[in-house]
Amino acid sequence: MIRAMRVLVVEDEVPLAKLIRQGLVQDGQLADVAVRGEDALWMAASAPYDVICLDVNLPGIDGFETCRRLRADDVATPILMLTARDGVGDRIMGLDTGADDYLVKPFDFGELLARLRALARRSATTPQPVLRVGDLSLDPASHRVARGDTEIELSSKEVQILEVFMRHPGEVLSRLQVLERAWDASYENRSNIIDVYIRYLRQKIDRPFGVETLETVRGAGYRLRAP
Ligand code: CA
């Protein structure tokens, strides 16, 4: 894939989590860390990750349970399980709960990276559902945006920003939250660029239709109004 892959690393051993994150960033990828399975559940539901790297031994709910609940929540993101135990039972259990691959600790970092990339490639070819907020729709695969039956022409950056809002309908998102989700880490963090793009988006998705769904929330950010 040309764009960076976005990885959610779920690991409670902080030094190891940091090491994995650093390695991914050096490889040009984006990575977030969750130290608990419970955190991974809401993080995976609120951001579009390409792949999840999930440790089995976690405080609170363990990796197996986290995996099971992610699948029950319809999170289809590929999951690579990290297990310290090389038992066949663990591997079977991991795959049975919905993991796509597993790696036994201690692992070679190059192998971890290769496996995460392979899983992310696989997910890039799996169809993602079309996002809908009211009569606004966005297809993450084809980048087609429409209001009702009217197709709307947007630049790829405008689509990325709109996708962030459409994944969080009715939620107030700060400029920083939009920046973090729609740009990769190498992008210069200027939050006023968001204001510029919000103006462009309004001119295309709202104004021609006589609606005002992309609202400014004074002092907080922006919100795509949910019906
Ligand atoms: Ca652990």
mmCIF file of C-alpha atoms and ligand atoms in Angstrom:
data_model
loop_
_atom_site.group_PDB
_atom_site.id
_atom_site.type_symbol
_atom_site.label_atom_id
_atom_site.label_comp_id
_atom_site.label_asym_id
_atom_site.label_seq_id
_atom_site.Cartn_x
_atom_site.Cartn_y
_atom_site.Cartn_z
ATOM 1 C CA MET A 1 0.000 0.000 0.000
ATOM 2 C CA ILE A 2 1.177 3.497 -0.803
ATOM 3 C CA ARG A 3 -0.246 5.265 2.211
ATOM 4 C CA ALA A 4 1.036 4.480 5.683
ATOM 5 C CA MET A 5 -0.709 1.661 7.494
ATOM 6 C CA ARG A 6 -2.363 2.536 10.748
ATOM 7 C CA VAL A 7 -1.653 -0.006 13.457
ATOM 8 C CA LEU A 8 -3.240 -0.402 16.887
ATOM 9 C CA VAL A 9 -0.739 -2.035 19.239
ATOM 10 C CA VAL A 10 -2.363 -3.622 22.302
ATOM 11 C CA GLU A 11 0.381 -4.445 24.788
ATOM 12 C CA ASP A 12 0.634 -3.793 28.529
ATOM 13 C CA GLU A 13 4.413 -4.123 28.765
ATOM 14 C CA VAL A 14 5.171 -0.476 28.139
ATOM 15 C CA PRO A 15 8.827 -0.840 27.028
ATOM 16 C CA LEU A 16 7.831 -3.470 24.454
ATOM 17 C CA ALA A 17 4.827 -1.423 23.293
ATOM 18 C CA LYS A 18 7.111 1.593 22.843
ATOM 19 C CA LEU A 19 9.628 -0.492 20.922
ATOM 20 C CA ILE A 20 6.965 -1.814 18.553
ATOM 21 C CA ARG A 21 5.524 1.659 18.067
ATOM 22 C CA GLN A 22 8.972 3.163 17.397
ATOM 23 C CA GLY A 23 9.797 0.443 14.893
ATOM 24 C CA LEU A 24 6.544 1.021 13.034
ATOM 25 C CA VAL A 25 7.047 4.791 12.937
ATOM 26 C CA GLN A 26 10.622 4.337 11.649
ATOM 27 C CA ASP A 27 9.130 2.154 8.942
ATOM 28 C CA GLY A 28 6.873 5.061 7.956
ATOM 29 C CA GLN A 29 3.707 3.655 9.535
ATOM 30 C CA LEU A 30 1.270 5.154 12.047
ATOM 31 C CA ALA A 31 0.794 3.454 15.391
ATOM 32 C CA ASP A 32 -1.325 3.937 18.493
ATOM 33 C CA VAL A 33 -0.865 1.985 21.718
ATOM 34 C CA ALA A 34 -3.536 0.601 24.048
ATOM 35 C CA VAL A 35 -2.356 -0.987 27.284
ATOM 36 C CA ARG A 36 -5.666 -2.661 28.107
ATOM 37 C CA GLY A 37 -8.053 -4.759 26.064
ATOM 38 C CA GLU A 38 -10.930 -2.527 27.200
ATOM 39 C CA ASP A 39 -9.170 0.508 25.670
ATOM 40 C CA ALA A 40 -8.541 -1.396 22.447
ATOM 41 C CA LEU A 41 -12.294 -1.981 22.101
ATOM 42 C CA TRP A 42 -13.263 1.681 21.919
ATOM 43 C CA MET A 43 -10.139 2.724 20.029
ATOM 44 C CA ALA A 44 -10.752 0.126 17.307
ATOM 45 C CA ALA A 45 -14.378 1.208 17.051
ATOM 46 C CA SER A 46 -13.547 4.886 16.698
ATOM 47 C CA ALA A 47 -10.604 4.947 14.269
ATOM 48 C CA PRO A 48 -10.062 3.077 11.009
ATOM 49 C CA TYR A 49 -7.062 0.854 11.768
ATOM 50 C CA ASP A 50 -5.577 -1.307 9.026
ATOM 51 C CA VAL A 51 -4.358 -3.949 11.441
ATOM 52 C CA ILE A 52 -4.352 -4.704 15.182
ATOM 53 C CA CYS A 53 -1.369 -6.221 16.963
ATOM 54 C CA LEU A 54 -2.862 -7.850 20.072
ATOM 55 C CA ASP A 55 -0.977 -9.355 23.005
ATOM 56 C CA VAL A 56 -2.663 -12.335 24.679
ATOM 57 C CA ASN A 57 -1.590 -11.582 28.252
ATOM 58 C CA LEU A 58 -3.243 -8.356 29.309
ATOM 59 C CA PRO A 59 -4.581 -7.021 32.597
ATOM 60 C CA GLY A 60 -8.389 -6.963 32.671
ATOM 61 C CA ILE A 61 -9.841 -8.829 29.728
ATOM 62 C CA ASP A 62 -7.158 -10.854 27.966
ATOM 63 C CA GLY A 63 -6.273 -10.903 24.280
ATOM 64 C CA PHE A 64 -8.638 -13.780 23.483
ATOM 65 C CA GLU A 65 -11.599 -12.014 25.061
ATOM 66 C CA THR A 66 -10.605 -8.690 23.442
ATOM 67 C CA CYS A 67 -10.492 -10.419 20.058
ATOM 68 C CA ARG A 68 -13.851 -12.097 20.617
ATOM 69 C CA ARG A 69 -15.510 -8.814 21.623
ATOM 70 C CA LEU A 70 -13.981 -6.917 18.692
ATOM 71 C CA ARG A 71 -15.489 -9.451 16.296
ATOM 72 C CA ALA A 72 -18.805 -9.338 18.170
ATOM 73 C CA ASP A 73 -18.737 -5.531 17.691
ATOM 74 C CA ASP A 74 -18.305 -6.085 13.918
ATOM 75 C CA VAL A 75 -14.746 -4.771 13.885
ATOM 76 C CA ALA A 76 -13.349 -6.567 10.841
ATOM 77 C CA THR A 77 -9.786 -5.214 11.123
ATOM 78 C CA PRO A 78 -7.207 -8.019 10.737
ATOM 79 C CA ILE A 79 -5.709 -9.102 14.072
ATOM 80 C CA LEU A 80 -2.233 -10.462 14.708
ATOM 81 C CA MET A 81 -2.010 -12.115 18.132
ATOM 82 C CA LEU A 82 1.179 -12.094 20.147
ATOM 83 C CA THR A 83 1.514 -15.009 22.481
ATOM 84 C CA ALA A 84 4.283 -15.838 24.929
ATOM 85 C CA ARG A 85 3.244 -19.448 24.946
ATOM 86 C CA ASP A 86 4.050 -21.685 22.054
ATOM 87 C CA GLY A 87 1.205 -24.029 22.837
ATOM 88 C CA VAL A 88 -0.929 -25.356 20.011
ATOM 89 C CA GLY A 89 -3.974 -24.782 22.242
ATOM 90 C CA ASP A 90 -3.249 -21.048 22.446
ATOM 91 C CA ARG A 91 -2.849 -20.725 18.722
ATOM 92 C CA ILE A 92 -6.087 -22.575 18.034
ATOM 93 C CA MET A 93 -7.886 -20.514 20.661
ATOM 94 C CA GLY A 94 -6.567 -17.292 19.113
ATOM 95 C CA LEU A 95 -7.654 -18.245 15.612
ATOM 96 C CA ASP A 96 -11.005 -19.503 16.913
ATOM 97 C CA THR A 97 -11.775 -16.189 18.615
ATOM 98 C CA GLY A 98 -11.276 -14.380 15.312
ATOM 99 C CA ALA A 99 -7.551 -13.611 15.033
ATOM 100 C CA ASP A 100 -6.081 -13.767 11.517
ATOM 101 C CA ASP A 101 -2.504 -14.642 12.406
ATOM 102 C CA TYR A 102 -0.288 -15.100 15.444
ATOM 103 C CA LEU A 103 3.346 -14.666 16.403
ATOM 104 C CA VAL A 104 5.117 -16.273 19.357
ATOM 105 C CA LYS A 105 7.188 -14.104 21.698
ATOM 106 C CA PRO A 106 10.063 -13.398 21.565
ATOM 107 C CA PHE A 107 9.720 -12.505 17.900
ATOM 108 C CA ASP A 108 11.927 -11.019 15.245
ATOM 109 C CA PHE A 109 10.859 -7.444 14.584
ATOM 110 C CA GLY A 110 11.303 -7.806 10.844
ATOM 111 C CA GLU A 111 8.913 -10.749 10.881
ATOM 112 C CA LEU A 112 6.346 -8.815 12.927
ATOM 113 C CA LEU A 113 6.480 -5.975 10.415
ATOM 114 C CA ALA A 114 6.159 -8.299 7.437
ATOM 115 C CA ARG A 115 3.154 -10.061 8.934
ATOM 116 C CA LEU A 116 1.426 -6.792 9.847
ATOM 117 C CA ARG A 117 1.984 -5.530 6.306
ATOM 118 C CA ALA A 118 0.597 -8.736 4.822
ATOM 119 C CA LEU A 119 -2.533 -8.465 6.982
ATOM 120 C CA ALA A 120 -2.998 -4.776 6.151
ATOM 121 C CA ARG A 121 -2.773 -5.580 2.438
ATOM 122 C CA ARG A 122 -5.434 -8.202 2.876
ATOM 123 C CA SER A 123 -7.757 -5.745 4.622
ATOM 124 C CA ALA A 124 -7.204 -3.170 1.867
ATOM 125 C CA THR A 125 -8.866 -5.559 -0.566
ATOM 126 C CA THR A 126 -11.806 -6.473 1.690
ATOM 127 C CA PRO A 127 -14.829 -4.325 0.902
ATOM 128 C CA GLN A 128 -15.630 -1.763 3.586
ATOM 129 C CA PRO A 129 -19.236 -0.748 4.169
ATOM 130 C CA VAL A 130 -20.456 2.548 2.743
ATOM 131 C CA LEU A 131 -20.712 5.187 5.494
ATOM 132 C CA ARG A 132 -24.043 6.980 5.819
ATOM 133 C CA VAL A 133 -25.046 10.001 7.885
ATOM 134 C CA GLY A 134 -28.533 11.168 6.995
ATOM 135 C CA ASP A 135 -28.669 11.294 3.198
ATOM 136 C CA LEU A 136 -24.913 11.810 2.937
ATOM 137 C CA SER A 137 -22.947 8.719 1.879
ATOM 138 C CA LEU A 138 -19.240 7.996 1.482
ATOM 139 C CA ASP A 139 -17.719 4.837 0.062
ATOM 140 C CA PRO A 140 -14.268 4.402 1.714
ATOM 141 C CA ALA A 141 -13.104 2.120 -1.115
ATOM 142 C CA SER A 142 -14.053 4.157 -4.185
ATOM 143 C CA HIS A 143 -14.054 7.559 -2.409
ATOM 144 C CA ARG A 144 -17.469 8.298 -3.923
ATOM 145 C CA VAL A 145 -19.460 10.840 -1.977
ATOM 146 C CA ALA A 146 -23.120 11.636 -2.564
ATOM 147 C CA ARG A 147 -25.973 13.503 -0.951
ATOM 148 C CA GLY A 148 -29.092 11.584 -1.845
ATOM 149 C CA ASP A 149 -28.636 10.631 -5.495
ATOM 150 C CA THR A 150 -26.407 13.584 -6.291
ATOM 151 C CA GLU A 151 -22.748 12.702 -6.552
ATOM 152 C CA ILE A 152 -20.326 15.231 -5.068
ATOM 153 C CA GLU A 153 -16.842 15.848 -6.467
ATOM 154 C CA LEU A 154 -14.281 16.079 -3.635
ATOM 155 C CA SER A 155 -10.476 16.109 -3.539
ATOM 156 C CA SER A 156 -8.859 13.123 -1.819
ATOM 157 C CA LYS A 157 -7.987 15.218 1.248
ATOM 158 C CA GLU A 158 -11.568 16.462 1.503
ATOM 159 C CA VAL A 159 -12.768 12.855 1.365
ATOM 160 C CA GLN A 160 -10.352 11.875 4.143
ATOM 161 C CA ILE A 161 -11.568 14.681 6.381
ATOM 162 C CA LEU A 162 -15.221 13.997 5.670
ATOM 163 C CA GLU A 163 -14.614 10.303 6.427
ATOM 164 C CA VAL A 164 -13.321 11.238 9.894
ATOM 165 C CA PHE A 165 -16.573 13.119 10.598
ATOM 166 C CA MET A 166 -18.750 10.397 9.111
ATOM 167 C CA ARG A 167 -17.161 7.816 11.388
ATOM 168 C CA HIS A 168 -18.128 10.028 14.366
ATOM 169 C CA PRO A 169 -21.566 11.411 13.512
ATOM 170 C CA GLY A 170 -22.938 13.847 16.068
ATOM 171 C CA GLU A 171 -19.608 14.010 17.926
ATOM 172 C CA VAL A 172 -17.641 17.204 18.416
ATOM 173 C CA LEU A 173 -14.144 16.741 16.979
ATOM 174 C CA SER A 174 -11.357 19.178 17.765
ATOM 175 C CA ARG A 175 -9.063 20.398 15.002
ATOM 176 C CA LEU A 176 -6.303 18.290 16.497
ATOM 177 C CA GLN A 177 -8.445 15.144 16.429
ATOM 178 C CA VAL A 178 -9.234 15.723 12.768
ATOM 179 C CA LEU A 179 -5.560 16.402 11.999
ATOM 180 C CA GLU A 180 -4.443 13.234 13.755
ATOM 181 C CA ARG A 181 -6.914 11.097 11.861
ATOM 182 C CA ALA A 182 -6.685 12.600 8.407
ATOM 183 C CA TRP A 183 -2.956 13.281 8.114
ATOM 184 C CA ASP A 184 0.050 11.088 8.665
ATOM 185 C CA ALA A 185 2.641 11.838 11.303
ATOM 186 C CA SER A 186 4.962 13.596 8.858
ATOM 187 C CA TYR A 187 2.435 16.320 8.140
ATOM 188 C CA GLU A 188 3.090 19.755 9.538
ATOM 189 C CA ASN A 189 0.621 20.259 12.381
ATOM 190 C CA ARG A 190 -1.160 23.449 11.479
ATOM 191 C CA SER A 191 -4.665 23.283 12.831
ATOM 192 C CA ASN A 192 -5.906 26.242 10.724
ATOM 193 C CA ILE A 193 -5.587 24.002 7.661
ATOM 194 C CA ILE A 194 -8.647 22.176 9.045
ATOM 195 C CA ASP A 195 -10.669 25.421 8.995
ATOM 196 C CA VAL A 196 -9.780 25.874 5.337
ATOM 197 C CA TYR A 197 -10.883 22.352 4.440
ATOM 198 C CA ILE A 198 -14.081 22.664 6.473
ATOM 199 C CA ARG A 199 -14.936 25.714 4.335
ATOM 200 C CA TYR A 200 -14.296 23.732 1.146
ATOM 201 C CA LEU A 201 -16.396 20.849 2.409
ATOM 202 C CA ARG A 202 -19.330 23.077 3.340
ATOM 203 C CA GLN A 203 -19.289 24.605 -0.126
ATOM 204 C CA LYS A 204 -19.636 21.133 -1.589
ATOM 205 C CA ILE A 205 -21.627 18.940 0.775
ATOM 206 C CA ASP A 206 -23.936 21.500 2.416
ATOM 207 C CA ARG A 207 -24.435 24.783 0.575
ATOM 208 C CA PRO A 208 -25.682 23.408 -2.785
ATOM 209 C CA PHE A 209 -28.273 21.377 -0.871
ATOM 210 C CA GLY A 210 -29.444 24.193 1.378
ATOM 211 C CA VAL A 211 -28.387 22.390 4.571
ATOM 212 C CA GLU A 212 -25.876 23.096 7.354
ATOM 213 C CA THR A 213 -24.749 19.728 8.694
ATOM 214 C CA LEU A 214 -21.071 20.506 9.292
ATOM 215 C CA GLU A 215 -21.357 22.761 12.314
ATOM 216 C CA THR A 216 -18.839 24.880 14.177
ATOM 217 C CA VAL A 217 -18.852 24.248 17.917
ATOM 218 C CA ARG A 218 -17.347 27.395 19.327
ATOM 219 C CA GLY A 219 -14.119 26.807 21.246
ATOM 220 C CA ALA A 220 -14.270 23.048 20.675
ATOM 221 C CA GLY A 221 -14.144 22.174 17.009
ATOM 222 C CA TYR A 222 -16.590 20.845 14.467
ATOM 223 C CA ARG A 223 -19.427 18.378 14.353
ATOM 224 C CA LEU A 224 -21.242 16.568 11.567
ATOM 225 C CA ARG A 225 -24.824 16.699 12.683
ATOM 226 C CA ALA A 226 -26.455 13.272 12.875
ATOM 227 C CA PRO A 227 -30.144 13.037 11.934
HETATM 228 CA CA CA B 1 1.429 -8.598 28.018
#
